[in-house]
Coordinates of C-alpha atoms in Angstrom, one line a residue:
Chain O
M99 CA -58.1 5.0 9.5
N100 CA -60.6 4.9 6.7
F101 CA -59.5 2.1 4.4
E102 CA -62.6 2.4 2.1
W103 CA -61.3 6.0 1.3
L104 CA -57.8 4.6 0.6
G105 CA -59.3 2.0 -1.8
R106 CA -61.3 4.7 -3.6
Q107 CA -58.3 7.0 -3.7
S108 CA -55.7 4.4 -4.7
D109 CA -55.3 5.6 -8.3
N110 CA -54.6 9.1 -7.1
I111 CA -52.2 8.0 -4.4
V112 CA -50.2 6.0 -6.8
F113 CA -50.0 9.1 -9.1
L114 CA -48.9 11.2 -6.2
L115 CA -46.3 8.6 -5.2
G116 CA -44.9 8.5 -8.8
W117 CA -44.5 12.3 -8.8
H118 CA -42.8 12.1 -5.4
V119 CA -40.3 9.6 -6.7
L120 CA -39.5 11.6 -9.8
L121 CA -39.1 14.8 -7.8
A122 CA -36.8 13.3 -5.2
V123 CA -34.7 11.1 -7.5
I124 CA -34.0 13.3 -10.5
P125 CA -32.4 16.0 -8.3
L126 CA -30.4 13.4 -6.5
I127 CA -28.9 12.2 -9.8
L128 CA -28.4 15.6 -11.2
G129 CA -26.9 16.9 -7.9
L130 CA -24.5 14.0 -7.8
L131 CA -23.3 14.7 -11.4
I132 CA -22.8 18.5 -10.6
A133 CA -21.1 17.8 -7.2
L134 CA -18.5 15.4 -8.6
P135 CA -16.5 18.0 -10.6
L136 CA -17.1 20.7 -7.9
G137 CA -15.9 18.2 -5.2
W138 CA -12.9 17.3 -7.3
W139 CA -12.1 21.0 -7.6
A140 CA -12.4 21.6 -3.8
H141 CA -10.2 18.6 -3.2
R142 CA -7.5 19.8 -5.6
S143 CA -7.1 23.3 -4.2
R144 CA -6.7 24.2 -0.5
R145 CA -8.0 27.6 -1.2
I146 CA -11.1 26.5 -3.0
Y147 CA -12.1 24.0 -0.5
P148 CA -13.2 26.2 2.3
L149 CA -14.9 28.6 -0.2
L150 CA -17.0 25.9 -1.9
V151 CA -17.8 24.0 1.2
G152 CA -18.8 27.3 2.9
V153 CA -21.1 28.5 0.2
A154 CA -22.6 25.0 0.1
G155 CA -23.3 25.1 3.7
L156 CA -24.9 28.5 3.4
L157 CA -27.1 27.3 0.5
Y158 CA -28.4 24.5 2.6
T159 CA -29.6 26.9 5.3
V160 CA -31.9 28.8 2.8
P161 CA -35.5 27.7 3.8
S162 CA -36.9 25.3 1.1
L163 CA -40.2 27.2 0.8
A164 CA -38.3 30.5 0.2
L165 CA -36.3 28.6 -2.6
F166 CA -39.3 27.2 -4.2
V167 CA -40.9 30.7 -4.4
L168 CA -37.6 32.6 -5.4
L169 CA -36.5 30.2 -8.1
P170 CA -39.3 31.0 -10.6
L171 CA -38.1 34.7 -10.6
V172 CA -34.5 33.5 -11.3
L173 CA -35.4 30.8 -13.8
G174 CA -38.3 32.6 -15.5
T175 CA -40.5 29.5 -14.9
K176 CA -44.1 29.5 -13.7
I177 CA -44.7 29.2 -9.9
L178 CA -46.4 25.8 -10.5
D179 CA -43.8 24.4 -12.7
P180 CA -42.4 21.2 -11.2
L181 CA -38.9 22.3 -12.6
N182 CA -38.7 24.7 -9.7
I183 CA -38.8 21.7 -7.3
V184 CA -36.2 19.9 -9.4
A185 CA -33.9 22.9 -9.4
A186 CA -34.3 23.7 -5.7
L187 CA -33.6 20.1 -4.6
T188 CA -30.7 19.8 -7.0
I189 CA -29.1 22.8 -5.2
Y190 CA -29.7 21.1 -1.8
T191 CA -28.1 17.9 -3.1
V192 CA -25.1 19.7 -4.6
A193 CA -24.8 21.6 -1.2
L194 CA -24.7 18.3 0.7
L195 CA -22.5 16.4 -1.8
V196 CA -19.7 18.9 -2.7
R197 CA -18.1 18.3 0.7
V198 CA -18.9 14.6 0.6
V199 CA -17.0 14.2 -2.9
A200 CA -14.1 16.3 -1.7
D201 CA -13.8 14.3 1.6
A202 CA -14.3 11.0 -0.4
L203 CA -11.3 11.9 -2.6
E204 CA -9.4 12.9 0.5
S205 CA -10.0 9.5 2.0
V206 CA -8.0 7.6 -0.7
P207 CA -4.7 6.6 0.9
E208 CA -1.9 8.8 -0.1
D209 CA 0.3 5.7 -0.9
T210 CA -2.4 4.6 -3.4
V211 CA -2.5 7.9 -5.2
Q212 CA 1.3 8.1 -5.3
A213 CA 1.4 4.5 -6.6
A214 CA -1.0 5.3 -9.4
K215 CA 1.0 8.2 -10.4
A216 CA 4.3 6.4 -10.3
M217 CA 2.9 3.6 -12.5
G218 CA 2.1 6.0 -15.1
Y219 CA -1.6 6.8 -14.8
R220 CA -2.3 10.2 -16.1
G221 CA -4.3 12.6 -13.9
Y222 CA -7.8 11.8 -15.3
Q223 CA -7.0 8.1 -15.4
S224 CA -6.0 8.1 -11.7
L225 CA -9.2 10.1 -10.9
L226 CA -11.6 7.8 -12.9
K227 CA -9.9 4.4 -12.2
V228 CA -8.5 4.8 -8.8
E229 CA -9.5 7.7 -6.7
L230 CA -13.3 7.8 -7.5
P231 CA -13.7 4.1 -7.1
V232 CA -11.9 4.0 -3.8
G233 CA -14.0 7.0 -2.7
V234 CA -17.3 5.2 -3.4
P235 CA -18.1 4.2 0.2
V236 CA -17.8 7.7 1.4
I237 CA -19.8 9.1 -1.5
S238 CA -22.6 6.6 -1.0
A239 CA -22.8 7.4 2.7
G240 CA -23.5 11.1 1.7
L241 CA -25.8 10.1 -1.0
R242 CA -28.0 8.2 1.6
V243 CA -28.3 11.5 3.6
A244 CA -29.2 13.4 0.5
A245 CA -31.8 10.8 -0.7
V246 CA -33.7 10.8 2.6
S247 CA -33.5 14.6 2.9
N248 CA -34.9 15.0 -0.7
V249 CA -37.9 12.6 0.1
S250 CA -38.9 14.8 3.0
L251 CA -38.2 18.1 1.3
V252 CA -40.4 17.3 -1.7
S253 CA -43.5 17.2 0.5
V254 CA -43.0 21.0 1.2
A255 CA -43.9 21.6 -2.4
A256 CA -47.5 20.7 -1.6
L257 CA -47.9 24.2 -0.3
L258 CA -47.4 25.4 -3.9
G259 CA -49.9 22.8 -5.2
I260 CA -47.4 20.7 -7.0
P261 CA -48.7 17.1 -6.8
Q262 CA -46.8 14.5 -4.8
L263 CA -47.3 12.8 -1.4
G264 CA -47.3 16.2 0.4
S265 CA -50.6 16.9 -1.3
L266 CA -52.1 14.2 1.0
F267 CA -51.1 16.3 4.0
T268 CA -52.6 19.6 2.8
Q269 CA -55.8 17.6 1.8
G270 CA -56.0 16.0 5.2
F271 CA -55.6 19.3 7.1
Q272 CA -58.2 21.0 4.9
L273 CA -60.8 18.2 5.6
R274 CA -59.8 17.6 9.1
F275 CA -59.4 13.9 8.0
F276 CA -56.4 11.9 9.2
T277 CA -56.4 9.0 6.8
P278 CA -54.5 10.8 3.9
I279 CA -52.1 12.3 6.4
I280 CA -51.2 8.9 7.8
A281 CA -51.0 7.3 4.4
G282 CA -48.7 10.1 3.2
I283 CA -46.4 9.8 6.2
V284 CA -46.1 5.9 5.8
L285 CA -45.5 6.2 2.1
C286 CA -42.8 8.8 2.7
V287 CA -41.1 6.6 5.2
V288 CA -41.3 3.6 3.0
L289 CA -40.0 5.5 0.0
A290 CA -37.1 6.9 2.1
M291 CA -36.2 3.4 3.2
I292 CA -36.4 1.9 -0.2
L293 CA -34.1 4.6 -1.7
D294 CA -31.7 4.1 1.2
G295 CA -31.7 0.3 0.7
L296 CA -31.1 0.8 -3.1
I297 CA -28.0 3.0 -2.4
I298 CA -26.8 0.4 0.0
L299 CA -27.1 -2.3 -2.5
L300 CA -25.5 -0.2 -5.2
N301 CA -22.6 0.6 -2.9
R302 CA -22.2 -3.1 -2.2
W303 CA -22.2 -4.0 -5.9
L304 CA -19.6 -1.2 -6.6
T305 CA -17.3 -2.1 -3.8
P306 CA -16.9 -5.8 -3.5
W307 CA -13.4 -5.0 -2.3
T308 CA -14.2 -3.5 1.2
P309 CA -13.6 -5.5 4.3
K310 CA -16.8 -7.5 5.3
V311 CA -17.6 -6.2 8.7
V312 CA -19.4 -8.8 10.8
A313 CA -22.5 -7.2 12.5
S314 CA -22.2 -7.1 16.2
Chain V
M23 CA 22.0 2.6 -16.6
I24 CA 20.7 5.4 -14.6
K25 CA 22.9 8.5 -14.3
F26 CA 22.6 11.7 -12.3
E27 CA 24.5 14.6 -13.6
N28 CA 24.9 17.5 -11.4
V29 CA 21.4 17.1 -10.1
T30 CA 20.2 19.7 -7.7
K31 CA 16.8 20.1 -6.0
A32 CA 16.1 23.3 -4.1
Y33 CA 12.7 24.5 -2.9
P34 CA 11.5 28.1 -3.0
D35 CA 12.0 28.4 0.7
G36 CA 15.7 27.9 0.2
T37 CA 16.0 24.4 1.5
V38 CA 18.3 22.3 -0.6
A39 CA 17.2 18.7 -0.6
V40 CA 19.8 17.5 -3.1
D41 CA 23.0 19.3 -4.0
G42 CA 24.9 18.6 -7.2
L43 CA 24.4 14.8 -7.2
N44 CA 26.6 12.9 -9.6
L45 CA 26.0 9.2 -9.6
E46 CA 25.8 6.2 -11.9
A47 CA 23.7 3.1 -11.3
P48 CA 25.2 0.5 -13.6
T49 CA 23.0 -1.7 -15.8
G50 CA 21.8 -4.9 -14.1
K51 CA 23.2 -3.9 -10.6
L52 CA 21.5 -3.0 -7.4
T53 CA 22.6 0.5 -6.3
I54 CA 21.6 1.6 -2.9
L55 CA 21.1 5.1 -1.6
V56 CA 21.5 5.2 2.1
G57 CA 21.7 8.0 4.7
P58 CA 20.1 9.7 7.6
S59 CA 16.8 11.3 7.3
G60 CA 16.9 14.6 5.5
C61 CA 19.9 13.5 3.2
G62 CA 17.7 13.7 0.1
K63 CA 17.8 10.0 -0.8
T64 CA 14.0 9.7 -1.3
T65 CA 14.0 13.1 -3.2
S66 CA 16.8 11.8 -5.5
L67 CA 14.8 8.5 -6.1
R68 CA 11.6 10.4 -6.9
M69 CA 13.4 12.8 -9.4
I70 CA 14.2 9.7 -11.5
N71 CA 10.6 9.0 -12.5
R72 CA 9.9 12.7 -12.2
L73 CA 7.5 12.5 -9.2
I74 CA 9.7 15.4 -8.3
E75 CA 11.2 17.6 -10.9
P76 CA 15.0 18.5 -10.5
T77 CA 15.8 22.2 -10.2
S78 CA 18.8 21.9 -12.3
G79 CA 21.0 19.0 -13.7
T80 CA 20.0 16.0 -15.9
I81 CA 19.0 12.5 -15.2
Y82 CA 19.6 10.0 -17.9
L83 CA 18.0 6.6 -18.6
D84 CA 20.4 4.7 -20.9
D85 CA 21.8 8.0 -22.1
Q86 CA 18.5 9.6 -22.8
P87 CA 17.7 12.7 -20.6
T88 CA 14.4 12.1 -18.8
S89 CA 13.6 15.8 -18.9
G90 CA 12.3 15.7 -22.5
M91 CA 10.2 12.6 -22.0
D92 CA 6.4 12.5 -21.4
A93 CA 6.3 11.9 -17.6
A94 CA 3.5 9.2 -17.7
L95 CA 5.3 7.3 -20.5
L96 CA 8.6 7.6 -18.6
R97 CA 7.0 6.2 -15.4
R98 CA 5.6 3.1 -17.4
R99 CA 9.2 2.1 -18.3
I100 CA 10.1 2.0 -14.6
G101 CA 9.0 -0.4 -11.9
Y102 CA 8.2 1.3 -8.6
V103 CA 8.0 -0.2 -5.1
I104 CA 7.1 1.8 -2.1
Q105 CA 7.2 1.4 1.6
H106 CA 3.6 0.3 2.5
A107 CA 3.3 -1.4 -1.0
G108 CA 0.5 1.2 -1.9
L109 CA -1.6 -1.5 -3.5
F110 CA -4.9 -0.5 -5.0
P111 CA -7.5 -1.4 -2.4
H112 CA -10.3 -1.8 -4.9
K113 CA -8.5 -4.2 -7.2
T114 CA -7.8 -8.0 -6.7
I115 CA -4.2 -9.0 -6.3
V116 CA -4.0 -10.3 -9.8
D117 CA -5.4 -7.0 -11.2
N118 CA -3.0 -5.0 -9.0
V119 CA -0.2 -6.9 -10.5
A120 CA -1.6 -6.6 -14.1
T121 CA -2.0 -2.8 -13.8
M122 CA 1.1 -1.7 -15.7
P123 CA 0.7 -4.1 -18.6
V124 CA -2.9 -3.1 -19.1
L125 CA -1.8 0.6 -19.1
L126 CA 0.7 -0.2 -21.7
G127 CA -2.1 -1.6 -23.9
E128 CA -1.9 -5.3 -23.2
S129 CA -5.2 -7.2 -23.1
R130 CA -6.5 -7.8 -19.7
Q131 CA -6.6 -11.6 -20.2
K132 CA -3.0 -11.7 -21.2
A133 CA -1.9 -9.4 -18.5
R134 CA -3.7 -11.5 -15.9
I135 CA -1.9 -14.8 -17.1
K136 CA 1.5 -13.0 -16.7
A137 CA 0.4 -11.6 -13.3
L138 CA -0.4 -15.1 -12.0
E139 CA 3.1 -16.3 -12.9
L140 CA 4.6 -13.3 -11.0
I141 CA 2.4 -13.9 -8.0
E142 CA 3.9 -17.4 -7.6
R143 CA 7.4 -16.1 -8.5
V144 CA 7.4 -13.7 -5.4
G145 CA 6.4 -16.7 -3.2
L146 CA 2.7 -16.3 -2.9
P147 CA 0.2 -19.1 -3.6
A148 CA -2.0 -18.6 -6.8
S149 CA -5.1 -18.9 -4.7
F150 CA -4.3 -15.4 -3.5
A151 CA -5.0 -13.9 -7.0
K152 CA -8.6 -13.2 -6.3
R153 CA -8.2 -11.8 -2.9
Y154 CA -8.1 -8.1 -2.1
P155 CA -5.3 -6.4 -0.5
W156 CA -6.9 -6.1 3.0
Q157 CA -7.0 -9.8 3.2
L158 CA -3.1 -10.0 3.1
S159 CA -0.5 -9.3 5.8
G160 CA 1.9 -6.5 5.4
G161 CA 4.6 -8.8 4.2
Q162 CA 2.4 -10.5 1.7
Q163 CA 1.3 -7.0 0.4
Q164 CA 5.0 -6.1 -0.1
R165 CA 5.5 -9.1 -2.2
V166 CA 2.6 -8.1 -4.3
G167 CA 4.2 -4.7 -4.6
V168 CA 7.3 -6.2 -6.0
A169 CA 5.3 -8.4 -8.4
R170 CA 3.5 -5.3 -9.6
A171 CA 6.6 -3.5 -10.3
L172 CA 7.9 -6.4 -12.3
A173 CA 4.8 -7.0 -14.3
S174 CA 5.7 -5.1 -17.4
D175 CA 9.2 -6.5 -17.2
P176 CA 10.8 -3.0 -17.0
A177 CA 14.5 -2.6 -17.4
F178 CA 14.6 -0.3 -14.4
M179 CA 13.3 -0.5 -10.9
L180 CA 13.0 2.1 -8.2
M181 CA 12.4 0.9 -4.6
D182 CA 11.6 3.3 -1.7
E183 CA 12.3 1.6 1.6
P184 CA 10.5 -1.4 0.3
F185 CA 11.1 -3.7 3.3
S186 CA 11.0 -1.3 6.3
A187 CA 7.3 -1.5 7.2
V188 CA 7.4 -5.2 8.0
D189 CA 8.7 -7.0 11.1
P190 CA 12.5 -8.0 11.2
V191 CA 11.9 -11.7 10.6
V192 CA 9.7 -11.1 7.5
R193 CA 12.1 -8.3 6.4
G194 CA 14.9 -10.8 6.4
Q195 CA 12.9 -13.4 4.4
L196 CA 11.9 -10.8 1.9
Q197 CA 15.5 -9.5 1.5
D198 CA 16.9 -12.9 0.9
E199 CA 14.2 -13.8 -1.7
F200 CA 14.6 -10.5 -3.4
L201 CA 18.4 -11.0 -3.7
R202 CA 17.7 -14.5 -5.3
L203 CA 15.1 -12.9 -7.6
Q204 CA 17.4 -10.1 -8.6
R205 CA 20.3 -12.7 -9.4
E206 CA 17.7 -14.2 -11.9
I207 CA 16.3 -11.0 -13.5
G208 CA 19.3 -8.7 -13.3
K209 CA 17.3 -5.4 -13.3
T210 CA 18.9 -2.0 -13.0
I211 CA 17.6 -1.1 -9.5
I212 CA 18.0 2.0 -7.3
M213 CA 16.8 1.3 -3.8
V214 CA 16.5 3.8 -0.8
T215 CA 16.9 2.8 2.8
H216 CA 17.9 4.3 6.1
D217 CA 19.1 0.9 7.2
I218 CA 22.8 0.5 6.7
D219 CA 22.6 -3.2 7.3
E220 CA 20.0 -3.6 4.6
A221 CA 22.3 -1.5 2.3
L222 CA 25.3 -3.6 3.0
K223 CA 23.4 -6.9 2.7
L224 CA 21.6 -6.1 -0.6
G225 CA 23.7 -3.6 -2.5
D226 CA 26.1 -4.3 -5.3
Q227 CA 27.1 -0.7 -4.6
V228 CA 26.1 1.6 -1.9
A229 CA 25.9 5.4 -2.0
V230 CA 26.1 7.0 1.3
M231 CA 24.4 10.4 1.3
R232 CA 24.8 13.2 4.1
V233 CA 22.3 15.7 5.3
G234 CA 22.1 18.6 2.7
G235 CA 21.9 16.1 -0.2
K236 CA 25.5 15.5 -0.9
L237 CA 27.1 12.2 -1.8
A238 CA 29.7 11.2 0.8
Q239 CA 30.9 8.0 -0.7
M240 CA 30.0 5.4 -3.4
A241 CA 31.6 2.0 -3.0
S242 CA 30.9 -1.7 -2.7
P243 CA 29.7 -2.8 0.8
S244 CA 33.0 -4.4 1.8
E245 CA 35.0 -1.3 0.7
L246 CA 32.6 0.9 2.7
L247 CA 33.4 -1.2 5.8
T248 CA 37.1 -1.5 5.2
S249 CA 37.9 1.9 3.9
P250 CA 35.3 4.6 4.6
A251 CA 36.1 7.9 2.9
D252 CA 35.6 10.1 5.9
E253 CA 34.4 10.3 9.5
F254 CA 30.8 10.8 8.6
V255 CA 30.7 7.5 6.5
A256 CA 32.7 5.6 9.2
D257 CA 30.3 6.9 11.8
F258 CA 27.2 6.1 9.7
V259 CA 28.5 2.6 8.8
G260 CA 28.7 1.9 12.5
R261 CA 31.2 1.2 15.2
D262 CA 31.2 -2.6 14.9
R263 CA 32.1 -2.5 11.2
G264 CA 35.1 -4.7 11.8
Y265 CA 32.9 -7.5 13.0
R266 CA 30.4 -6.8 10.1
S267 CA 33.0 -6.8 7.5
L268 CA 33.4 -10.5 8.4
G269 CA 30.0 -10.9 6.8
F270 CA 31.8 -10.4 3.5
T271 CA 34.5 -12.8 4.2
K272 CA 34.0 -16.4 3.0
T273 CA 35.2 -19.2 5.3
A274 CA 36.3 -21.1 2.3
G275 CA 37.9 -23.8 4.3
A276 CA 40.1 -21.5 6.3
V277 CA 38.7 -22.7 9.6
A278 CA 39.4 -26.2 11.1
I279 CA 36.1 -27.9 11.9
G280 CA 36.3 -30.3 14.8
E281 CA 34.4 -33.6 15.1
E282 CA 31.5 -33.6 17.5
A283 CA 30.1 -36.7 19.2
V284 CA 26.3 -36.7 18.9
I285 CA 23.3 -38.4 20.4
Q286 CA 19.7 -38.8 19.1
L287 CA 16.5 -38.1 21.0
G288 CA 15.6 -41.0 23.2
A289 CA 19.2 -41.8 24.2
S290 CA 19.8 -42.6 27.8
A291 CA 21.3 -40.3 30.4
D292 CA 24.3 -42.6 30.5
E293 CA 25.0 -42.4 26.8
A294 CA 24.5 -38.6 26.9
R295 CA 27.0 -38.4 29.6
A296 CA 29.5 -40.7 27.8
K297 CA 29.2 -38.7 24.6
A298 CA 29.3 -35.2 26.2
S299 CA 32.3 -33.0 26.0
G300 CA 32.2 -30.5 28.9
A301 CA 28.7 -30.0 30.2
W302 CA 26.9 -30.2 26.8
V303 CA 26.1 -32.7 24.1
L304 CA 24.8 -32.2 20.7
V305 CA 21.5 -33.8 19.7
V306 CA 20.7 -34.7 16.1
D307 CA 17.8 -36.4 14.3
G308 CA 18.0 -39.5 12.2
S309 CA 19.5 -37.7 9.2
R310 CA 22.2 -36.0 11.3
K311 CA 20.4 -32.7 11.4
P312 CA 21.2 -30.8 14.6
L313 CA 18.3 -30.3 17.0
G314 CA 19.9 -28.7 19.8
W315 CA 22.2 -28.9 22.8
A316 CA 21.4 -31.0 26.0
Q317 CA 23.0 -31.0 29.6
P318 CA 23.4 -34.7 30.5
E319 CA 23.4 -34.0 34.2
L320 CA 19.8 -32.6 34.0
V321 CA 18.6 -35.8 32.2
R322 CA 16.7 -38.3 34.1
G323 CA 15.8 -41.4 32.1
E324 CA 16.1 -40.5 28.4
V325 CA 16.8 -37.3 26.4
T326 CA 13.6 -35.6 25.1
R327 CA 12.9 -32.4 23.4
E328 CA 12.4 -30.6 26.7
H329 CA 16.1 -31.0 27.4
L330 CA 17.1 -29.1 24.3
N331 CA 18.7 -25.7 24.4
L332 CA 17.9 -24.0 21.0
S333 CA 20.0 -20.9 21.3
G334 CA 22.7 -21.9 19.0
I335 CA 22.4 -20.8 15.4
P336 CA 24.1 -23.4 13.0
A337 CA 26.4 -21.9 10.3
V338 CA 26.4 -23.3 6.7
V339 CA 30.0 -24.3 5.7
S340 CA 29.9 -22.2 2.6
G341 CA 28.9 -19.0 4.5
T342 CA 30.9 -16.2 5.9
M343 CA 33.2 -15.7 8.9
R344 CA 30.5 -13.7 10.5
Q345 CA 28.0 -16.5 10.5
L346 CA 30.7 -19.0 11.8
L347 CA 31.7 -16.7 14.6
D348 CA 28.1 -16.1 15.6
A349 CA 27.4 -19.8 15.6
A350 CA 30.2 -20.2 18.1
L351 CA 29.2 -17.3 20.3
S352 CA 25.5 -18.1 20.2
S353 CA 26.0 -21.8 21.2
P354 CA 25.5 -22.7 24.9
S355 CA 28.5 -25.1 24.6
R356 CA 30.6 -22.3 22.9
R357 CA 31.1 -24.8 20.1
G358 CA 29.3 -23.5 16.9
V359 CA 27.5 -26.0 14.9
V360 CA 28.6 -26.2 11.2
V361 CA 26.2 -27.9 8.7
D362 CA 26.4 -28.5 5.0
E363 CA 23.9 -27.2 2.4
N364 CA 21.4 -29.8 3.2
G365 CA 21.4 -28.9 6.9
E366 CA 23.4 -32.0 7.9
L367 CA 26.0 -31.8 10.6
I368 CA 29.7 -31.5 9.6
G369 CA 31.2 -30.5 13.0
T370 CA 31.8 -27.7 15.4
V371 CA 34.1 -24.7 15.6
T372 CA 35.1 -22.5 18.6
A373 CA 35.4 -18.8 18.5
T374 CA 39.1 -19.2 19.1
D375 CA 39.4 -21.3 15.9
V376 CA 37.5 -18.6 13.9
V377 CA 39.6 -15.8 15.2
K378 CA 42.9 -17.7 14.5
A379 CA 41.8 -18.1 11.0
I380 CA 40.9 -14.4 10.7
E381 CA 44.3 -13.4 12.1
A382 CA 46.3 -15.9 9.9
E383 CA 44.8 -14.4 6.8
P384 CA 44.1 -10.7 7.2
H385 CA 43.3 -10.3 3.5
L386 CA 40.8 -13.2 2.9
E387 CA 39.1 -12.8 -0.3
T388 CA 35.8 -10.9 0.1
A389 CA 32.5 -12.5 -0.9
R390 CA 31.6 -10.2 -3.7

């Protein structure tokens, strides 16, 4: 471990870290926003559910590097445009979360949904004020998986030369110098843990009503 | 008033859940729909607030047909209680109760104040207001369910097996409290149950439905017991209906109540023996409230709580023949303990006394 090198490179590392955060978090938010209506649609219709969940599963199996290379052709962007990464990771996030949102809505007790309807909630009111809030724990569990997955997928973009923590890996391999590689791995893990922790906190803040489980 | 006029619900596969139902639930009364599973009672109930749409026929709320109304607005006029309460798990108890007023446009603050009153009215401490549903027992949740249905002070209430998911002791309590509440508020209520005892206990009138969604008989509970319309109703009401109809016959001084010698805890074995009639002696507390029966021959030294047999159920003097007879039959001495409204001893009766009174007046006035 060459700490002197780390000290000299700290500005660059912070710059890479900043990009890494942006490239992981923006798709996470966009993906959730897109997955919400799609998940609702899948939940509403028995015929749509297997179709949407099936397509989502297929999308997730497309290798990330292939998607990074193919997307510029579809979107008409340049190969080095970070937008490609955002688009690709948004697709992965949606693929993960469509099923999660549908299952979250499915997890709401039938009695609760019926009560909301019988008390005069209109369809959208029931969805926004009852079903989604009650489904938050399931959605945040899925969101945690997507967040960690995004942090690790972003680093693949290094192969295209888009700056983020993955660039430390390529740099280290080219120079046969392990310090940047170790720094990159540590920062990726820490970033994943921080995002995970933030989602846990957000979930706790949104669901003061869940039974407090005593850790065993 | 809620009125069914020729209401039929048929499903595309040909099943007929409700078949040409005509029924009127009068204003301020509790009407009960009862019948075996598959008789269409729940379907009928859910057609009133249009959770299910009828295939044909019309349902009226106070002479207005419900079919032309906006379904959500219609539902906001009707309180609704379901089996497992169906509380919103993400809302506190007070906000659960305040749901309907807020939907109707009342301010959250005002709705919460009213909700707090209702929480206490259904027998829960105000300290429960800030709890969440999972922190309450099934019986407590059901009380919240009733409070929530009453929150917007609706003229109509629909109750779908409201007390069937709780244990028998709690069920009895909830039923008694609900009867008391209904006597104060006088809502127009339709309640569904599969439990004929519950129907007879709570209903002002009871509609018995048979499989296939047809009305078999609509009558008051005592009429249902004494003159069932056909074999199905007779069968459904049950084989011991003669005994149960006594539950609608007030004792009203018809039974001679005998005096009973009593002892208190701490009495000597000799005193117990002297006061006993037969093998048993009644033990009371300082204010003449019965504690239980003791057998003097088992007492060494003085009478303590360990000597008490608690199997007898005291009957209140203003109660029914059924309670009086049950007091006699459940007592180890075969003498039923009779108390006044404050629980203080009046005397005892034997089953023979009660039966004599029944035979002497075959047409005792019914309780309702």
